[in-house]
Tab-separated table of N, CA and C in Angstrom:
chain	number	residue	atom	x	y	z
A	77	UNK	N	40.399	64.955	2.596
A	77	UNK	CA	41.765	64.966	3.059
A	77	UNK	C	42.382	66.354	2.891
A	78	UNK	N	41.745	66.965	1.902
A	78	UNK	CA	42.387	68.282	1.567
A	78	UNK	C	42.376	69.195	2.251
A	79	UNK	N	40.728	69.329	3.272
A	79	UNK	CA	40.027	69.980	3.501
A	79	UNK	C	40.931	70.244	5.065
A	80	UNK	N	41.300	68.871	5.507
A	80	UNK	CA	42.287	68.839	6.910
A	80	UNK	C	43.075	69.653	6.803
A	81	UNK	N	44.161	68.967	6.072
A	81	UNK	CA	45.032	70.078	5.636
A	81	UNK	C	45.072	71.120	5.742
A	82	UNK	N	44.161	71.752	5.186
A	82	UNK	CA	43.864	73.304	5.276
A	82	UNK	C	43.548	73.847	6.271
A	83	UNK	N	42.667	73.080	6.896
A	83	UNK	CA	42.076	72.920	8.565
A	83	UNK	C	43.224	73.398	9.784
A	84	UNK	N	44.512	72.229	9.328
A	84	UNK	CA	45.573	72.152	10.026
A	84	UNK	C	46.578	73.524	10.112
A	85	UNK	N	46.884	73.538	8.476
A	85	UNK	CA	47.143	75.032	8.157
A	85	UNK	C	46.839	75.744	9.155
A	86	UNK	N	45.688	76.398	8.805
A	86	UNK	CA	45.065	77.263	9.463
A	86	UNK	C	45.436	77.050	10.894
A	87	UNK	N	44.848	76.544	11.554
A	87	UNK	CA	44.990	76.523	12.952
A	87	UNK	C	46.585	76.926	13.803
A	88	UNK	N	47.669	75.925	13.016
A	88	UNK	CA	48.934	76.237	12.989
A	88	UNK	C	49.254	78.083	13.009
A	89	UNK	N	48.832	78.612	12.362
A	89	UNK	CA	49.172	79.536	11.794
A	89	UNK	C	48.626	80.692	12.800
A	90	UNK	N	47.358	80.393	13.157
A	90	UNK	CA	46.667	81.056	14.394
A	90	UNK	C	47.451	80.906	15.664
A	91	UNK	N	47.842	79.631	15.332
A	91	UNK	CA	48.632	79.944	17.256
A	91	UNK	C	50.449	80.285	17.191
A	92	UNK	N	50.611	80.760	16.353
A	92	UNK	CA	51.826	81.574	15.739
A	92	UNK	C	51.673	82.883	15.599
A	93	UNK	N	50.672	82.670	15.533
A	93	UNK	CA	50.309	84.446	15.785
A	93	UNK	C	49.913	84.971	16.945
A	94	UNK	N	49.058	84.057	17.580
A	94	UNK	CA	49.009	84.409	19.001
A	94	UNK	C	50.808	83.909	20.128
A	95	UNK	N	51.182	83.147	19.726
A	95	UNK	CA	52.652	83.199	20.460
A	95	UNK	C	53.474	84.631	20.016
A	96	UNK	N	53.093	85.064	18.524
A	96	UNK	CA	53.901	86.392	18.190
A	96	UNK	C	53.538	87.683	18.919
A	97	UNK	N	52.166	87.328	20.039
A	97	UNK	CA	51.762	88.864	20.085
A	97	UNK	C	52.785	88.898	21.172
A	98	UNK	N	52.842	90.269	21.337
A	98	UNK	CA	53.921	91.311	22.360
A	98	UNK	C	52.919	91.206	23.735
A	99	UNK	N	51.811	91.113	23.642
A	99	UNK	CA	50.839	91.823	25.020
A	99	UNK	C	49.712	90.358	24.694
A	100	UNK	N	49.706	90.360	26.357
A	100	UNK	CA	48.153	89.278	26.802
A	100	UNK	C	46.974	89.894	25.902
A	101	UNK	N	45.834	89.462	25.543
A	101	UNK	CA	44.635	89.818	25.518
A	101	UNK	C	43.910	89.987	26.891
A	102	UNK	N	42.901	91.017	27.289
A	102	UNK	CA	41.999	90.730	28.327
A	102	UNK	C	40.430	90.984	27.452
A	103	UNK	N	40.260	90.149	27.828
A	103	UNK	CA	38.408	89.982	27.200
A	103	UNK	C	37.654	91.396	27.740
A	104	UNK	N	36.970	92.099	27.006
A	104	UNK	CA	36.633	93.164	27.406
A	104	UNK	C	34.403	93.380	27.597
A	105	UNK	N	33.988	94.389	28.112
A	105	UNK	CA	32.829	94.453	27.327
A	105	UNK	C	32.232	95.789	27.530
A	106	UNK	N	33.052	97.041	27.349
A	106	UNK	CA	32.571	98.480	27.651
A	106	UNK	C	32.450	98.953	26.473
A	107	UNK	N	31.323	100.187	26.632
A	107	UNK	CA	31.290	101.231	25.386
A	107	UNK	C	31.963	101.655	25.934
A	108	UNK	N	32.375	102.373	24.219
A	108	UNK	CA	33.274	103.359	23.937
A	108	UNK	C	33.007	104.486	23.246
A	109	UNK	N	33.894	105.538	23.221
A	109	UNK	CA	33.277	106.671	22.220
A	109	UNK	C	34.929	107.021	21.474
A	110	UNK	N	34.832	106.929	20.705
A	110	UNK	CA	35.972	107.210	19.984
A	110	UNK	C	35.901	108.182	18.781
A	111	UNK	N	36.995	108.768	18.656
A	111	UNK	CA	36.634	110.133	17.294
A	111	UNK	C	37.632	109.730	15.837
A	112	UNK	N	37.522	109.967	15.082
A	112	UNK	CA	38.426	110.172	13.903
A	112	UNK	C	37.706	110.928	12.700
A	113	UNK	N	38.834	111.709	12.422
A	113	UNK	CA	38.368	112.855	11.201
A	113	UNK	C	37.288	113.232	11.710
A	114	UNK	N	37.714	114.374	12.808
A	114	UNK	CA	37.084	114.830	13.919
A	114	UNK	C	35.487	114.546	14.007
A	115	UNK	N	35.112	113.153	14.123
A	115	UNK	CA	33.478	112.868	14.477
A	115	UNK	C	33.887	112.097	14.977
A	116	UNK	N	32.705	112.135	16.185
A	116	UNK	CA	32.986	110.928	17.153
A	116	UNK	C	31.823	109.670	17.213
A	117	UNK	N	31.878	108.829	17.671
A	117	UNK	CA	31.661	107.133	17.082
A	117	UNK	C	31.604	107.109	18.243
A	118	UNK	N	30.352	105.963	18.235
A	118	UNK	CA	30.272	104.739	19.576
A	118	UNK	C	31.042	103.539	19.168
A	119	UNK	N	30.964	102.584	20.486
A	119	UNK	CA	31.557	101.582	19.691
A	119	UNK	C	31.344	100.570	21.131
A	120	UNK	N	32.021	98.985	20.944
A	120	UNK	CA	32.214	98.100	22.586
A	120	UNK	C	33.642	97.819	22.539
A	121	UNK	N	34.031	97.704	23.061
A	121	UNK	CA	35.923	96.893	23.302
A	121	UNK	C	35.763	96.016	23.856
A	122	UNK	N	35.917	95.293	22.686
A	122	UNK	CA	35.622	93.217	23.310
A	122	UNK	C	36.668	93.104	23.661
A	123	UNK	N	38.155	93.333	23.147
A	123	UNK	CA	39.283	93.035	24.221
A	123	UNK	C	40.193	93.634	24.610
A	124	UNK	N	41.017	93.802	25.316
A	124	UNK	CA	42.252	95.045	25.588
A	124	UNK	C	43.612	94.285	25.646
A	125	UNK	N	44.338	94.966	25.473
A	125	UNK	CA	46.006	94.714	25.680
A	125	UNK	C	46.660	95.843	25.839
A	126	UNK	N	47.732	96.072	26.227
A	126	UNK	CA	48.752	96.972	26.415
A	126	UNK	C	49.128	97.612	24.983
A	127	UNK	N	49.171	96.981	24.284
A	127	UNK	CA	49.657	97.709	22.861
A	127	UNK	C	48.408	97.387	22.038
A	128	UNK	N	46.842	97.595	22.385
A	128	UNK	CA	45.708	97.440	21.503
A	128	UNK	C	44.606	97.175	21.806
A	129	UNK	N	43.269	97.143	20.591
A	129	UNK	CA	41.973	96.754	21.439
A	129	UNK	C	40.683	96.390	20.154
A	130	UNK	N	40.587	95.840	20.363
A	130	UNK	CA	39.614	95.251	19.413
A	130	UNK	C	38.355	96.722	19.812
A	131	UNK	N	37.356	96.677	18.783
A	131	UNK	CA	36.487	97.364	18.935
A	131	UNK	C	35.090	97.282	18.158
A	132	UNK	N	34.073	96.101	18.568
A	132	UNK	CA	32.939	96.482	17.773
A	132	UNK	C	31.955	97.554	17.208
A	133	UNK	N	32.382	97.954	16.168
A	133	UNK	CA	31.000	98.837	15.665
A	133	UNK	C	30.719	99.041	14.538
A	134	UNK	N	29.887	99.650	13.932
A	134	UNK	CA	29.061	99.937	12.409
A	134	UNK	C	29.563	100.974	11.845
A	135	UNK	N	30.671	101.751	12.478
A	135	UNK	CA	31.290	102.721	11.093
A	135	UNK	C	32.474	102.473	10.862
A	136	UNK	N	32.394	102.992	9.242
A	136	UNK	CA	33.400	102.552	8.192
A	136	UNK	C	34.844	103.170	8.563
A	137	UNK	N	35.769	102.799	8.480
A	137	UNK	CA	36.934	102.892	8.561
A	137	UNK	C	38.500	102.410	7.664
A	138	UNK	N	39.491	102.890	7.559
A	138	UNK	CA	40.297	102.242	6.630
A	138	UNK	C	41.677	101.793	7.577
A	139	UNK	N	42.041	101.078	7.150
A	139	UNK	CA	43.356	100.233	7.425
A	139	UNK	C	44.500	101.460	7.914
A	140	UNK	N	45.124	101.814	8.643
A	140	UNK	CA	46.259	103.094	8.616
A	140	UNK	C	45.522	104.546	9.059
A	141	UNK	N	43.996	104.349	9.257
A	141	UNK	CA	43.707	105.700	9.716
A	141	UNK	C	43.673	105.941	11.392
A	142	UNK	N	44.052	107.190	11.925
A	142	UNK	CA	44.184	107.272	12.860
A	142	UNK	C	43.005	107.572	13.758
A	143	UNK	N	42.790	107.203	15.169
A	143	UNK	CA	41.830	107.079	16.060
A	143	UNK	C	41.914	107.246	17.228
A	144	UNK	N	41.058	107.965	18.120
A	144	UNK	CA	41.187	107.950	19.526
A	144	UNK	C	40.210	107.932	20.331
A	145	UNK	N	40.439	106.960	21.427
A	145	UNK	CA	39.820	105.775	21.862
A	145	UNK	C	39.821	106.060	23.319
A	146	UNK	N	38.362	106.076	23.929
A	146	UNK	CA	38.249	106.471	25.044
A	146	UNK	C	37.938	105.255	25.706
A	147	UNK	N	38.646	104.889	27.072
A	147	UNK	CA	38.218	103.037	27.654
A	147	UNK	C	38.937	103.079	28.842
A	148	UNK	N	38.696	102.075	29.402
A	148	UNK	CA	39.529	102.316	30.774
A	148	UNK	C	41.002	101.057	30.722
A	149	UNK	N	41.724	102.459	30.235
A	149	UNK	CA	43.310	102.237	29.915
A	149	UNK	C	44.376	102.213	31.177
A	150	UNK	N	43.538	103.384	32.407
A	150	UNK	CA	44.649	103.770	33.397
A	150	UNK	C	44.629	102.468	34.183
A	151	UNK	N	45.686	102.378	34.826
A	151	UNK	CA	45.853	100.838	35.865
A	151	UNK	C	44.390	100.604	37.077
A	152	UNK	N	43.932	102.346	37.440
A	152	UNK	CA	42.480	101.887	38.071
A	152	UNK	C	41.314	101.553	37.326
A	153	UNK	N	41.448	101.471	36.202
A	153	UNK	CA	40.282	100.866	35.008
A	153	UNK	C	39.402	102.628	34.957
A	154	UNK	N	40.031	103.684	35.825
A	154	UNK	CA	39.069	104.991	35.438
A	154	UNK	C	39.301	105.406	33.509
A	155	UNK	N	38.493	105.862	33.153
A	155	UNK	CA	38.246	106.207	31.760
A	155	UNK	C	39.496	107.052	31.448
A	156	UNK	N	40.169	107.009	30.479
A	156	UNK	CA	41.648	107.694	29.914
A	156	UNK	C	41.045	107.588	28.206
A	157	UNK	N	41.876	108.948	27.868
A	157	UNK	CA	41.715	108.065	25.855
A	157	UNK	C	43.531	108.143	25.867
A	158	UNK	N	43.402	106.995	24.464
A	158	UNK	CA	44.576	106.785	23.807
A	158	UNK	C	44.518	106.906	22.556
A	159	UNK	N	45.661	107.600	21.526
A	159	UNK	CA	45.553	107.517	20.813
A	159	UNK	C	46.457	105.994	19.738
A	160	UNK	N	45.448	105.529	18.514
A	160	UNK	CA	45.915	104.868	17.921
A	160	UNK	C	45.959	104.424	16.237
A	161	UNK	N	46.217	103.329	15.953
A	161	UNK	CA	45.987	103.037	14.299
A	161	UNK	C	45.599	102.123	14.141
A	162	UNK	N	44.227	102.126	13.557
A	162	UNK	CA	43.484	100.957	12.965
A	162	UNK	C	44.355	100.228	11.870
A	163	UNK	N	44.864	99.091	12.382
A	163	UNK	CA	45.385	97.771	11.741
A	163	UNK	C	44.890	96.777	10.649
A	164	UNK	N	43.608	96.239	11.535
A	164	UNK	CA	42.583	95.262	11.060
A	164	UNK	C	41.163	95.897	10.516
A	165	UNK	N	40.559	95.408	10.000
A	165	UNK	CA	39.301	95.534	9.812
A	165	UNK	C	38.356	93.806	9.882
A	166	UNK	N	37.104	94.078	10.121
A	166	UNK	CA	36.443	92.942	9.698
A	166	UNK	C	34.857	93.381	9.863
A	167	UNK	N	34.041	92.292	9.183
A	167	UNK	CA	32.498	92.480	9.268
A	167	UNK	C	32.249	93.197	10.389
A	168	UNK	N	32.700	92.938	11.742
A	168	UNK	CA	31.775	93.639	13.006
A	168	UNK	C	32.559	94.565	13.612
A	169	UNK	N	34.231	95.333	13.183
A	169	UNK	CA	34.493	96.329	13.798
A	169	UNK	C	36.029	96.134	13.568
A	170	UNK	N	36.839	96.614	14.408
A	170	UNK	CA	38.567	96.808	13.605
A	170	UNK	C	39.183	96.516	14.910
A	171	UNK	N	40.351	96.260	14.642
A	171	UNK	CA	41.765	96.221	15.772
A	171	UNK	C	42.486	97.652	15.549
A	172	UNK	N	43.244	98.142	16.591
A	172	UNK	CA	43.195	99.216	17.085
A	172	UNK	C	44.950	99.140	17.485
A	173	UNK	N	45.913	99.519	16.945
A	173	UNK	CA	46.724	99.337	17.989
A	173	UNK	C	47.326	100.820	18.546
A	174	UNK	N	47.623	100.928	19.510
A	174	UNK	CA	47.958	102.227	20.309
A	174	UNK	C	49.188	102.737	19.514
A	175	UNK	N	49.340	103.768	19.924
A	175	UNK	CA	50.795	104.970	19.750
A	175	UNK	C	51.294	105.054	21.210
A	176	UNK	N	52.674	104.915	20.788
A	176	UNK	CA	53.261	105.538	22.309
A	176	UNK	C	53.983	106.831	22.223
C-alpha cells in the first residue's frame, strides 16, 4: 500500500513538472559537438525545446557550468551553436538550458 503511494506521488509530481515547463519538448536524435572549459565533446540531443536540450554523453560535467552547443537550433534545422547552463545531470548525460 505504501509502495502506491509513493508510486502516486511520484507520478503526480512528474506531470507538474511537465505542465510547469515554459517550451514543448521535440524528441531529438543528432550528434553534437559541444565545448566547455575550452575542449570540445561529442555528444546526441535526444530532445530540443526553445529554452533547452537534453544531451547524451560520457563526459563529466557539473551542475551551473557553462556550455556551447552546436545542433540545429535555426528555424531551417541548418546547424547554429547556442550558448547555455547545464541544469541537470544524470547517469547518461545532462539538461542544458540556453542563455538568451
Amino acid at each position: 500500500m505504501r509502495q502506491r503511494k509513493n508510486d502516486t506521488e511520484r507520478n503526480l509530481r512528474r506531470s507538474q513538472n511537465k505542465q510547469m515547463r515554459r517550451h514543448a519538448r521535440t524528441p531529438c536524435d543528432e550528434n553534437t559537438h559541444f565545448a566547455a572549459n575550452r575542449r570540445l565533446f561529442e555528444g546526441k540531443i535526444v530532445n530540443l525545446s526553445a529554452g533547452g536540450t537534453y544531451i547524451q554523453s560520457k563526459a563529466q560535467f557539473f551542475v551551473g557550468q557553462n556550455v556551447v552547443v552546436a545542433g540545429p537550433f535555426a528555424d531551417d534545422q541548418s546547424e547554429m551553436k547556442r550558448q547555455g547552463k547545464i541544469v541537470r545531470l544524470d547517469a547518461q548525460g545532462f539538461a542544458v538550458r540556453f542563455l538568451y
